GROMACS .gro file of C-alpha atoms in nm:
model
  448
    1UNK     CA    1   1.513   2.189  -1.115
    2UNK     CA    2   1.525   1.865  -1.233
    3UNK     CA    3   1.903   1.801  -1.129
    4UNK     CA    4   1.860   1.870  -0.755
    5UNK     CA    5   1.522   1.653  -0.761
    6UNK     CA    6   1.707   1.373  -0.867
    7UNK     CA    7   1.994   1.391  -0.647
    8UNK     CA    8   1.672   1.399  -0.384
    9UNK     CA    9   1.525   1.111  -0.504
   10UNK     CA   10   1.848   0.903  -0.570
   11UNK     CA   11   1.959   0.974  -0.202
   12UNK     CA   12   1.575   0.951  -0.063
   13UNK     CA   13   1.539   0.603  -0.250
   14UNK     CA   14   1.891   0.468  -0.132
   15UNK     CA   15   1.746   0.599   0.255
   16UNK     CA   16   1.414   0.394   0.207
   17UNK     CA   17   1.666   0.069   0.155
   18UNK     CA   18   1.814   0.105   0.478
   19UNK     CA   19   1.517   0.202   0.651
   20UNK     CA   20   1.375  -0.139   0.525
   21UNK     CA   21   1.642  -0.293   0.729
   22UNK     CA   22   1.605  -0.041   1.038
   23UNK     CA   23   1.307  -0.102   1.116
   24UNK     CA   24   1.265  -0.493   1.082
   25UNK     CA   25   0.896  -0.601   0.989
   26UNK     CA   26   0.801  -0.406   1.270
   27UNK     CA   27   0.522  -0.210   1.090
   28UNK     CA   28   0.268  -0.484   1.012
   29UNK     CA   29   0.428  -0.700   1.355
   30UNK     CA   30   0.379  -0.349   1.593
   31UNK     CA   31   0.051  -0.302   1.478
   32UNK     CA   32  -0.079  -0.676   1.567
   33UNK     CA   33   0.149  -0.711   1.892
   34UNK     CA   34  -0.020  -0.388   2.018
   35UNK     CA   35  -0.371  -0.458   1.930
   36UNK     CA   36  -0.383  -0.786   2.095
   37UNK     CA   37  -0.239  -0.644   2.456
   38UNK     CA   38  -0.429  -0.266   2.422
   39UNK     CA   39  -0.671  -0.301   2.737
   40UNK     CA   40  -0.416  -0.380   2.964
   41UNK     CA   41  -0.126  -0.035   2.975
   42UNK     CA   42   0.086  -0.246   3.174
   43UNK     CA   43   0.187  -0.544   2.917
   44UNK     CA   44   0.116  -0.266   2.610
   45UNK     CA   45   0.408  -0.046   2.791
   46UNK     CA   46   0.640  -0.388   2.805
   47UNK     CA   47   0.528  -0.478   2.459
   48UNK     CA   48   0.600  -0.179   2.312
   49UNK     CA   49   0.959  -0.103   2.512
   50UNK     CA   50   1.076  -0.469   2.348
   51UNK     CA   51   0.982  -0.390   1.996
   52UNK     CA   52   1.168  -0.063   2.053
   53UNK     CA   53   1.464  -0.219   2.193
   54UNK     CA   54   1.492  -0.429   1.972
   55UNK     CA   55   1.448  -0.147   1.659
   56UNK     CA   56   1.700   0.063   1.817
   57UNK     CA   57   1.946  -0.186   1.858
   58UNK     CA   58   1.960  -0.266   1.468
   59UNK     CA   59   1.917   0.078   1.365
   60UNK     CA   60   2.319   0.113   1.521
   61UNK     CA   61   2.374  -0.171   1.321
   62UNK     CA   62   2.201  -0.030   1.028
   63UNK     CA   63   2.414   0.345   1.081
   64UNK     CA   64   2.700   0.221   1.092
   65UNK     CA   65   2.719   0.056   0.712
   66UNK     CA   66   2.581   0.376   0.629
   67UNK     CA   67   2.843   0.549   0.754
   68UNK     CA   68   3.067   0.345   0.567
   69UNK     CA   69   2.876   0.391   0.253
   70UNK     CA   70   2.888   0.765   0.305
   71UNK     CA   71   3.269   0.732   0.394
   72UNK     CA   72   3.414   0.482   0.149
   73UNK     CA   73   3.172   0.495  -0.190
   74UNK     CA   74   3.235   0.807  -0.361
   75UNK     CA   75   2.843   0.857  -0.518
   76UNK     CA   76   2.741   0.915  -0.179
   77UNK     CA   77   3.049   1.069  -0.011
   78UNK     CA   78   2.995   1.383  -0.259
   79UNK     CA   79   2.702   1.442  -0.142
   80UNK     CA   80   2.732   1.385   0.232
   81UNK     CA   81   2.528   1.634   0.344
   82UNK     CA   82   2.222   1.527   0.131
   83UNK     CA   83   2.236   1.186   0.249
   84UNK     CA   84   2.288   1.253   0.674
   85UNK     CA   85   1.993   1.529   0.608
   86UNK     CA   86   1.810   1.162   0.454
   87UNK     CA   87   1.871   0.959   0.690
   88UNK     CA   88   1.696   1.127   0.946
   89UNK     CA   89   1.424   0.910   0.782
   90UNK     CA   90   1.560   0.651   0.936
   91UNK     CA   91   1.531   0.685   1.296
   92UNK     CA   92   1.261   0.873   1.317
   93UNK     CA   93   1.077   0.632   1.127
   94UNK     CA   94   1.204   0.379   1.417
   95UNK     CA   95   1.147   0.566   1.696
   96UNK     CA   96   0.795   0.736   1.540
   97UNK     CA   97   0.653   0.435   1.685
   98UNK     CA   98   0.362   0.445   1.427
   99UNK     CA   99   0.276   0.120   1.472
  100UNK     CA  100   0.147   0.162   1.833
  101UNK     CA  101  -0.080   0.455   1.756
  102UNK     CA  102  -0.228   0.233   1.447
  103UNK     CA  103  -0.234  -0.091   1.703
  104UNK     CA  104  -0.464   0.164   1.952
  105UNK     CA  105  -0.689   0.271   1.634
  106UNK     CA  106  -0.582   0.605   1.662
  107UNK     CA  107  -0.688   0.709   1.300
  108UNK     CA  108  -0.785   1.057   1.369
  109UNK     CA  109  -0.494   1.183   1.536
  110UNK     CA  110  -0.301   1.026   1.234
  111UNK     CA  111  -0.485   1.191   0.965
  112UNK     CA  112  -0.510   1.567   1.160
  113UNK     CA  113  -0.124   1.505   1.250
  114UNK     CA  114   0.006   1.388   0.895
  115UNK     CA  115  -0.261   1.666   0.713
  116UNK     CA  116  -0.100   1.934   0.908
  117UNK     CA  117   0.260   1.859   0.872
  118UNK     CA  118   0.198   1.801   0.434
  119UNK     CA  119   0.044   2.130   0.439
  120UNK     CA  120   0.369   2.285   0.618
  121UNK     CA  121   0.557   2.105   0.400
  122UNK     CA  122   0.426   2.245   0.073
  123UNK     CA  123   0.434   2.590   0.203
  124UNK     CA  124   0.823   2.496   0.273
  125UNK     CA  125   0.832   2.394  -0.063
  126UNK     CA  126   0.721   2.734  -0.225
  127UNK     CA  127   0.899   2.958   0.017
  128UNK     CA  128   1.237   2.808   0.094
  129UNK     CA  129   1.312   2.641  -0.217
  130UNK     CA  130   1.366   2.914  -0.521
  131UNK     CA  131   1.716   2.764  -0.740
  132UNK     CA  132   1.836   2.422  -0.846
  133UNK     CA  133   2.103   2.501  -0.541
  134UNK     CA  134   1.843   2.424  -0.273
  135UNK     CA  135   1.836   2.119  -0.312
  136UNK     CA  136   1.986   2.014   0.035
  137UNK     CA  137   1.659   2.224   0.207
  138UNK     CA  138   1.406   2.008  -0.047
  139UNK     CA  139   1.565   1.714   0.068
  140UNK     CA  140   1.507   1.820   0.376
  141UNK     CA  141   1.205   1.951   0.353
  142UNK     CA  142   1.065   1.643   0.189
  143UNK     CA  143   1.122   1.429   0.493
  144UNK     CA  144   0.984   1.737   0.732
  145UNK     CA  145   0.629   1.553   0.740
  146UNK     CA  146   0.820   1.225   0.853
  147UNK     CA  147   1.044   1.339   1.075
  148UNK     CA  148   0.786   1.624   1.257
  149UNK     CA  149   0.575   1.337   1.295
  150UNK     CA  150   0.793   1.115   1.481
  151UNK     CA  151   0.875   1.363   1.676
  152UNK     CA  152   0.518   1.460   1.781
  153UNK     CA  153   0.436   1.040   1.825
  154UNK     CA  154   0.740   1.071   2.059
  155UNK     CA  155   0.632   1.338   2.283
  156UNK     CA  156   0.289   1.188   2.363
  157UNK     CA  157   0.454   0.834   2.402
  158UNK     CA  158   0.383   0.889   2.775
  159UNK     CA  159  -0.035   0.920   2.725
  160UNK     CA  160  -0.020   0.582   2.610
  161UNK     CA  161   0.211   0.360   2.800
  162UNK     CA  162   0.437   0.347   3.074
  163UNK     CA  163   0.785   0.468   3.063
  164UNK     CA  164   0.916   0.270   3.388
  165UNK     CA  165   1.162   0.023   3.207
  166UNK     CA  166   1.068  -0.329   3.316
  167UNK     CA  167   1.381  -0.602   3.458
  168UNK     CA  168   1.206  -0.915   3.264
  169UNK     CA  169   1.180  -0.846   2.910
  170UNK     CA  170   1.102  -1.093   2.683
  171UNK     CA  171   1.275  -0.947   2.331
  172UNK     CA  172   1.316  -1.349   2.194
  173UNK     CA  173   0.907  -1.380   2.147
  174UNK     CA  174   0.913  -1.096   1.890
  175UNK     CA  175   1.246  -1.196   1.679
  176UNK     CA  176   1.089  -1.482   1.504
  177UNK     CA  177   0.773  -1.289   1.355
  178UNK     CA  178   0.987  -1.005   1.291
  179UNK     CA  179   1.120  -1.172   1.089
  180UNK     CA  180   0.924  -1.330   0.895
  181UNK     CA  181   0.749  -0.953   0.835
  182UNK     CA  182   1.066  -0.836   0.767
  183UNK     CA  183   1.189  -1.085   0.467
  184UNK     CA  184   0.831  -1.040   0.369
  185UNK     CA  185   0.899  -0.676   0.312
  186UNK     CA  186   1.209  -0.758   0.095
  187UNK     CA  187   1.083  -0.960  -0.097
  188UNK     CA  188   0.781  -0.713  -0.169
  189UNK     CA  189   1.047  -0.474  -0.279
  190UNK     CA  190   1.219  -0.680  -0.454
  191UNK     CA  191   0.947  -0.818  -0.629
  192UNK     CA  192   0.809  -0.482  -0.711
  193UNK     CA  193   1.113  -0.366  -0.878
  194UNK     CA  194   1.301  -0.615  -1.031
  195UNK     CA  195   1.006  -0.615  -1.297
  196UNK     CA  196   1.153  -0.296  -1.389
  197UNK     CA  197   1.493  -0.363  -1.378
  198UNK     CA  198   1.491  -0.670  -1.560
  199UNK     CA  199   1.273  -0.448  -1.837
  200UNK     CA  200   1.541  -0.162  -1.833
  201UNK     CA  201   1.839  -0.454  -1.886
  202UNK     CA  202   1.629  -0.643  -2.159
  203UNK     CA  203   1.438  -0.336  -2.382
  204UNK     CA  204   1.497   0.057  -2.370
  205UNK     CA  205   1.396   0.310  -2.195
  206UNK     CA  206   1.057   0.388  -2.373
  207UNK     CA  207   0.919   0.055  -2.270
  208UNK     CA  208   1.003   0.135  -1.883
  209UNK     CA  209   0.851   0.419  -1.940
  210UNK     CA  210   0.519   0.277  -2.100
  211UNK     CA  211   0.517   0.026  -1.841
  212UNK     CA  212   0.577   0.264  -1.511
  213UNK     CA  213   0.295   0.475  -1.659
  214UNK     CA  214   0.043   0.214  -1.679
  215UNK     CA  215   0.157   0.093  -1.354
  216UNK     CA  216   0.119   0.396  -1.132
  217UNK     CA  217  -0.245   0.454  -1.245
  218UNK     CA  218  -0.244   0.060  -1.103
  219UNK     CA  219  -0.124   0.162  -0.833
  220UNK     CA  220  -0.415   0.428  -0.768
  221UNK     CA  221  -0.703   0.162  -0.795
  222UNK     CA  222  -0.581  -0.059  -0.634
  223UNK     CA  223  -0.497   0.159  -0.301
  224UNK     CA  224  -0.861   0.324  -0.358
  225UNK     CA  225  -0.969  -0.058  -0.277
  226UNK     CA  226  -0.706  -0.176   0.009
  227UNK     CA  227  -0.651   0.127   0.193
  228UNK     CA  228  -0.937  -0.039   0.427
  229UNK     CA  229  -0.685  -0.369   0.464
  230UNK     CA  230  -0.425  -0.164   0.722
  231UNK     CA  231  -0.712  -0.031   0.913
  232UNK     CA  232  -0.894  -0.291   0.961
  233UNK     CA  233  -0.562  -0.529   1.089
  234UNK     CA  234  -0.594  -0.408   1.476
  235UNK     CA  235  -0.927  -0.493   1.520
  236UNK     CA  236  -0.915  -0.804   1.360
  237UNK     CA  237  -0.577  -0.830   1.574
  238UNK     CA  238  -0.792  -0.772   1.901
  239UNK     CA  239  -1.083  -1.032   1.750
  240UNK     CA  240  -0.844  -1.307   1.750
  241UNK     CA  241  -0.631  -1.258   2.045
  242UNK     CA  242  -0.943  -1.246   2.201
  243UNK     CA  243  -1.112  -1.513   2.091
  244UNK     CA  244  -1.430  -1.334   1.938
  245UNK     CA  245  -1.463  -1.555   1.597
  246UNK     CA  246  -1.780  -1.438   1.502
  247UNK     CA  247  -1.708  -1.060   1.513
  248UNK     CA  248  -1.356  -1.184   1.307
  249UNK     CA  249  -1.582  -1.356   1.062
  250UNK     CA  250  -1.843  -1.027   1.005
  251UNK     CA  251  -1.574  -0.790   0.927
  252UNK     CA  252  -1.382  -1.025   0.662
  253UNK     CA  253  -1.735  -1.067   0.525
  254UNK     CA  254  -1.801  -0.737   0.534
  255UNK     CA  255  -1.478  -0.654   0.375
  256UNK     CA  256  -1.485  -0.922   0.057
  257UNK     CA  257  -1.801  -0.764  -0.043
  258UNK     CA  258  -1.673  -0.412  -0.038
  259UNK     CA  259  -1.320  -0.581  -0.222
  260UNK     CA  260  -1.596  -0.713  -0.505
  261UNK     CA  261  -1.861  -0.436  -0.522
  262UNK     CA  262  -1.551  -0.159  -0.601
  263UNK     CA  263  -1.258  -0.345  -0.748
  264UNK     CA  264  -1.485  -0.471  -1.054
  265UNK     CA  265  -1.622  -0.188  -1.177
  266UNK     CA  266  -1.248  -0.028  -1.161
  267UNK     CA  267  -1.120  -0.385  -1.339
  268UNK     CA  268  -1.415  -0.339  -1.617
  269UNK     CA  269  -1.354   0.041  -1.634
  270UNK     CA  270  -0.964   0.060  -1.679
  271UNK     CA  271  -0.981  -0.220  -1.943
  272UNK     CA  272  -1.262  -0.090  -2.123
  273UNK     CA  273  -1.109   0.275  -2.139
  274UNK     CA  274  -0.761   0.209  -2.094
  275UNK     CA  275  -0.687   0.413  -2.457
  276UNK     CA  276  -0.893   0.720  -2.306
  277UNK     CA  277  -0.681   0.649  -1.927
  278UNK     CA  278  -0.369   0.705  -2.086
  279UNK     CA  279  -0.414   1.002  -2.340
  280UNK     CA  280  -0.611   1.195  -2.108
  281UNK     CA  281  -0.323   1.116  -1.805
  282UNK     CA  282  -0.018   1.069  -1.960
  283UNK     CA  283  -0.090   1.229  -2.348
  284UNK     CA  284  -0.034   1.050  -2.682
  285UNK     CA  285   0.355   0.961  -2.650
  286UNK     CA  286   0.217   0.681  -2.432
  287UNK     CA  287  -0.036   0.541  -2.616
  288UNK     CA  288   0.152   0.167  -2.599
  289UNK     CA  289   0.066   0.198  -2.190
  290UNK     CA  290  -0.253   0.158  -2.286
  291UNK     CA  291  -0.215  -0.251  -2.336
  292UNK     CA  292   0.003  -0.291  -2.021
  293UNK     CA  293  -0.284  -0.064  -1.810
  294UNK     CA  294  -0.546  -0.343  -2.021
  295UNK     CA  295  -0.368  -0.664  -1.851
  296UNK     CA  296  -0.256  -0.454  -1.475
  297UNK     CA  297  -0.650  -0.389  -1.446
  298UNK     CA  298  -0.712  -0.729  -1.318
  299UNK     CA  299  -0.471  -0.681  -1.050
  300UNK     CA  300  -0.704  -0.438  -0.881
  301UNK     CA  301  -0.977  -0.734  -0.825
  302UNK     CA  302  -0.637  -0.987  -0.763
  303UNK     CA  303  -0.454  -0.756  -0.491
  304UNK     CA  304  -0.745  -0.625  -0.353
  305UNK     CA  305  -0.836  -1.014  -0.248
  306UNK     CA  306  -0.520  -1.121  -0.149
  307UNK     CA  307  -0.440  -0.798   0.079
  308UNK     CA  308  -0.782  -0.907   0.266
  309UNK     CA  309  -0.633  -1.269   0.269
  310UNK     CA  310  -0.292  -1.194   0.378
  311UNK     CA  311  -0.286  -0.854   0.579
  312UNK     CA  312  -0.649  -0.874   0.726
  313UNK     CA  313  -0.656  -1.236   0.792
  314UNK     CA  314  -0.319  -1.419   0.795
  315UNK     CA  315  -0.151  -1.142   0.995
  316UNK     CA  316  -0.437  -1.167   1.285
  317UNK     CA  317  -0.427  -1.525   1.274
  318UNK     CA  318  -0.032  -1.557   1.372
  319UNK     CA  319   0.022  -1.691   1.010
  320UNK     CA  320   0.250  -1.456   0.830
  321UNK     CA  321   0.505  -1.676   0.788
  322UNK     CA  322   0.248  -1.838   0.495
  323UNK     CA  323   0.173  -1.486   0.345
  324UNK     CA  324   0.573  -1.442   0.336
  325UNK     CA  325   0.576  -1.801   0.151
  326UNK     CA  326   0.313  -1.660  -0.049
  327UNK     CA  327   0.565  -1.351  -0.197
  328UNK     CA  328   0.858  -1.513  -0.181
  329UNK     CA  329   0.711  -1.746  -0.457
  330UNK     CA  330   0.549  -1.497  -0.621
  331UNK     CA  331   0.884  -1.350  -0.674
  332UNK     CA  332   1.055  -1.590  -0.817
  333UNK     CA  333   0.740  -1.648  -1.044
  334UNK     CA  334   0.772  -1.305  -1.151
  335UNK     CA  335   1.148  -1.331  -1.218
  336UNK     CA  336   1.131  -1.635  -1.456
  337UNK     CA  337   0.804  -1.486  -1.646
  338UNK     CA  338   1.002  -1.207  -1.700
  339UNK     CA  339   1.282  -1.352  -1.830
  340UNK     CA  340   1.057  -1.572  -2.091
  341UNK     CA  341   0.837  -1.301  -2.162
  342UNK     CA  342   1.038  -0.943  -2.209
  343UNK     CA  343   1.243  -1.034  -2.494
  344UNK     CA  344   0.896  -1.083  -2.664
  345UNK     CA  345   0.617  -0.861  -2.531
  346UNK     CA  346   0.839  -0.587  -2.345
  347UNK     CA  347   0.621  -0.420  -2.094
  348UNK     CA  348   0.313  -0.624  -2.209
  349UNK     CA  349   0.506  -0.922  -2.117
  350UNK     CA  350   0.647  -0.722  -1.804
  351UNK     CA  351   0.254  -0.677  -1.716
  352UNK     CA  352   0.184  -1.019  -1.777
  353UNK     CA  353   0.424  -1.150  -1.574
  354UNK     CA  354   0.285  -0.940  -1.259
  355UNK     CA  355  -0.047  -1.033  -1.290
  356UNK     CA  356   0.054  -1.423  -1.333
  357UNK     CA  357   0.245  -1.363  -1.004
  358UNK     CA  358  -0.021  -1.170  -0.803
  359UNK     CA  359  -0.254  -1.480  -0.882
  360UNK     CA  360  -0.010  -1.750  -0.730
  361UNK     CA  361  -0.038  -1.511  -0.438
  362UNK     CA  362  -0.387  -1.519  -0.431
  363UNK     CA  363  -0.413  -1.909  -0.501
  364UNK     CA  364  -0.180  -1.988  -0.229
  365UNK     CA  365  -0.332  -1.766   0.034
  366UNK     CA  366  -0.658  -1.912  -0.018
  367UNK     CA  367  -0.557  -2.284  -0.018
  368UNK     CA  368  -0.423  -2.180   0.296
  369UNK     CA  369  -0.714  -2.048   0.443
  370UNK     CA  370  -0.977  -2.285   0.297
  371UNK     CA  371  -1.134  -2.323   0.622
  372UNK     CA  372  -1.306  -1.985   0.596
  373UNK     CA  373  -1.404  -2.039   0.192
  374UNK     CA  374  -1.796  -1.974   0.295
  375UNK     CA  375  -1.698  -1.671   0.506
  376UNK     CA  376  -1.511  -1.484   0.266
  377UNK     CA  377  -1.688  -1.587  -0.044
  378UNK     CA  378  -2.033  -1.699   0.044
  379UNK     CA  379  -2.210  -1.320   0.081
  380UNK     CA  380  -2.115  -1.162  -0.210
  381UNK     CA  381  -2.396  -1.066  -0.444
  382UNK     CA  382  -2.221  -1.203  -0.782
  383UNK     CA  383  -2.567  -1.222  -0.995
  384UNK     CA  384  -2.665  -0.805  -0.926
  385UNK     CA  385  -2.306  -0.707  -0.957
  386UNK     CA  386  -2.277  -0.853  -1.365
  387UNK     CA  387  -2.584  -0.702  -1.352
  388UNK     CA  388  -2.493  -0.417  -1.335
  389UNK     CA  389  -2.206  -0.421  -1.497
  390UNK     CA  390  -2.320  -0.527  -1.777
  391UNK     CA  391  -2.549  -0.222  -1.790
  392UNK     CA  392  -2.292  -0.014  -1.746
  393UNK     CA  393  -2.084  -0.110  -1.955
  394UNK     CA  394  -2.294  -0.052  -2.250
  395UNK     CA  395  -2.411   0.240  -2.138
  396UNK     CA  396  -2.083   0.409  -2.088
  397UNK     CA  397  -1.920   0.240  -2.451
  398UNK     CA  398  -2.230   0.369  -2.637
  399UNK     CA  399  -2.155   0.732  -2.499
  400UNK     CA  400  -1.820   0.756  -2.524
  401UNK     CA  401  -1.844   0.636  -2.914
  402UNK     CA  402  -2.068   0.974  -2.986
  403UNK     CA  403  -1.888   1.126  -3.199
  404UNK     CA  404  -1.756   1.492  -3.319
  405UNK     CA  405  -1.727   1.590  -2.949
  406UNK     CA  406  -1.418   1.700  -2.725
  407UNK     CA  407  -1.283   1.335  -2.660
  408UNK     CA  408  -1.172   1.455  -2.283
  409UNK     CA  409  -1.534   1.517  -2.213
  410UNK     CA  410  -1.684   1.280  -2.383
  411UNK     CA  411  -1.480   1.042  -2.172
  412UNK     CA  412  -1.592   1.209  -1.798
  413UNK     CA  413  -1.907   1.197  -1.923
  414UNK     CA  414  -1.896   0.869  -1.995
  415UNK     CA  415  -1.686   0.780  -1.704
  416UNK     CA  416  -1.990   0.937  -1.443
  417UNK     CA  417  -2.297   0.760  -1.661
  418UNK     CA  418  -2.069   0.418  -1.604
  419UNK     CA  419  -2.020   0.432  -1.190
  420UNK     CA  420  -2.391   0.587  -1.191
  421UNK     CA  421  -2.537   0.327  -1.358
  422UNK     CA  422  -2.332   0.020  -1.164
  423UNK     CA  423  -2.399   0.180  -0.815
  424UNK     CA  424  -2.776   0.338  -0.912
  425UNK     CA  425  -2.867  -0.052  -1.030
  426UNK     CA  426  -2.708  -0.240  -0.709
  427UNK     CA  427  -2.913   0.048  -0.528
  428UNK     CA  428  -3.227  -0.032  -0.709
  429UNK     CA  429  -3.192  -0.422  -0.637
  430UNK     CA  430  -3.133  -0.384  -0.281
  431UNK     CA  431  -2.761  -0.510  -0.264
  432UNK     CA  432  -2.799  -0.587   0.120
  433UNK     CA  433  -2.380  -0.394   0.162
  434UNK     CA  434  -2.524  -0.104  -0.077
  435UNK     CA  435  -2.824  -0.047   0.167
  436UNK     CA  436  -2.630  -0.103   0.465
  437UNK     CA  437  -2.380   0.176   0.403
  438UNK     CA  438  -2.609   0.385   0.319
  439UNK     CA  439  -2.826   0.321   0.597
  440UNK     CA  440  -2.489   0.364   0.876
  441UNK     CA  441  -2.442   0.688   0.639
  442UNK     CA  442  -2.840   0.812   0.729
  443UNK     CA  443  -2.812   0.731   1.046
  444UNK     CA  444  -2.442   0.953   1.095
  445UNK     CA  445  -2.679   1.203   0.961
  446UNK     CA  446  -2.983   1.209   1.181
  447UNK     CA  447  -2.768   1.230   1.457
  448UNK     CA  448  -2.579   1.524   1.410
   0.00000   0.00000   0.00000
């Protein structure tokens, strides 16, 4: 049904847009606003109501040049239906209120909540939707998880604050960092796909494709290495607000040493084996990804850095408006790399480009937070880990050259010997984080 789909996903990505707008930088802001005020209900109720507000009163805004859109551009007024259905995105994204539950650290009611509502939402998927005509219940269907969870966020809103509404708000003291999250977000977006605009305007179609290939399996390292960045940002939120610098410092150490010990091997791997990557995930017709996915490897190392930088340190610290300087020139790096570089290297040149940018990011970030140089790089175990690497590395490459055997499992094979040997040999030396995870892991154990 690949019609209906993409009706879906033209109307779903037009949706995301205005949610963008709807919701204001208030998903980074909410979740560092509530962190710092969570022991005491009664400014965490007031805190909370302003943000709301606040969110509420732009999402009218935002409505009401979507109506117009809907009612005056005939692309969306044909399929009206589809596109109200969307927007329910919107508001209950807004009103979800995610942000407080992630300010209080409540990660497993997230991950029960969200796990339950997927799994309803497949089983929607296979028992609702059976012709190309459904399209308007998959459209629906696909926000089910987003929307059922707002709603559920909504109805225990009254467990965690106070629904009183106060006389003396304060809404002025959140505007300004708002903000500054909230240009920070568009110029994420931007940045993120201009690269494959300006690729589709410059080359054809087979180069986008190479390139968005190489670039979602990115996109998978690198959240297997920052996913610990947004949980992480209310307790480093509650560190600083509280004035506990030397917990602040231990977790940012803690954190640049898992950053290093995972994102290398997965920078070594992907470049090594980025031929094998691609055939074995995306089949022979992309074979040119495979030099794109060789250059996007170092981003996993580069992001994974800068996220720890900017989300789990500038954030914290009150100084987003620098990690929003950081993208906004990373942006219009990207832009004018492109430019230079597409008409010569296509998606090479696309990849390029991206990295280049991601590393102005990094070098800014840093410069601005050269104060804490010692605590972020000062524990990591550099010597063991190209150690190990190293070992690895030749391990893996003289396996996976064996030849007259099935390629695919040849590779896995290869693949397992590689991660064994890099973890098994930091094991074996004692890496102090190695030991110490596996130590808090024991200890789980014994316990239960």
């Amino acid at each position: 049904m690949p019609e209906g789909t993409g009706k879906v996903a033209f109307a779903y990505a037009i949706v995301s847009y205005f949610s963008i707008f709807a919701s204001f930088g208030v998903a980074n802001y909410g979740i560092r606003a509530c962190a710092k005020v969570r022991d005491n209900k009664d400014q965490l109720s007031k805190t909370v109501q302003e943000i709301l507000i606040i969110n509420l009163v732009i999402t009218l805004f935002v409505y009401l040049i979507f109506w117009i859109c809907i009612e005056f551009i005939d692309v969306f007024r044909s399929e009206r239906k589809l596109f109200w259905i969307s927007s329910l995105n919107i508001i209950l994204t807004v009103i979800g209120v995610e942000w407080l539950y992630k300010g209080l650290e409540r990660y497993q009611y997230i991950t029960v909540r969200s796990v339950i509502f997927k799994i309803i939402s497949l089983i929607l998927v296979f028992t609702l939707v059976k012709s190309k005509n459904d399209y308007i219940i998959y459209a629906f269907v696909m926000i089910f998880a987003t929307v059922g969870s707002g709603i559920i966020n909504l109805l225990n809103l009254n467990r965690l604050i106070t629904l009183e509404l106060y006389t003396n708000y304060n809404f002025k003291k959140h505007i300004k960092p708002m903000a500054v999250f909230f240009v920070t977000t568009i110029a994420v977006a931007f940045y993120v796909y201009v690269s494959i605009a300006l690729l589709g305007l410059m080359t054809d179609s087979k180069e986008v494709g190479y390139y968005d290939v190489a670039y979602r399996i990115r996109n998978v390292m690198v959240s297997i290495v920052t996913t610990l960045g947004a949980v992480l940002l209310p307790r480093l939120s509650y560190y600083v607000a509280h004035n506990m610098n030397d917990e602040f410092n231990r977790i940012i150490k803690k954190s640049m040493q898992f950053i290093f010990l995972l994102s290398l091997p997965l920078v070594v791997f992907c470049f090594i084996f980025s031929d094998n990557i691609i055939f074995i995930l995306a089949g022979e017709a992309y074979y040119s990804a495979s030099q794109p996915l060789k250059i996007l490897s170092f981003i996993i190392l580069i992001v994974g850095v800068s996220n720890l930088t900017g989300i789990q340190m500038l954030i914290p610290l009150g100084k987003e408006k620098y990690l929003c300087y950081s993208v906004v020139l990373a942006a219009a790096i990207n832009m004018l790399l492109n430019l230079i570089l597409i008409p010569i290297y296509g998606a090479t040149g696309t990849a390029i480009s991206v990295v280049l940018a991601e590393i102005s990011i990094l070098i800014y970030q840093i410069y601005i937070l050269r104060s804490y140089a010692q605590v972020l790089f000062g524990k990591i175990s550099y010597i063991r880990i190209i150690i190990a690497l190293i070992l690895a590395t030749n391990l893996s490459i003289w396996v996976n050259a064996i030849p007259n055997y099935n390629e695919i499992i040849v590779f896995f094979v290869s693949a397992s010997l590689f991660f064994i040997c890099y973890f098994g040999f930091l094991f074996i030396s004692k890496e102090p984080f190695i030991l110490s995870i596996l130590n808090q892991i024991k200890t789980k154990l014994i316990k239960n």
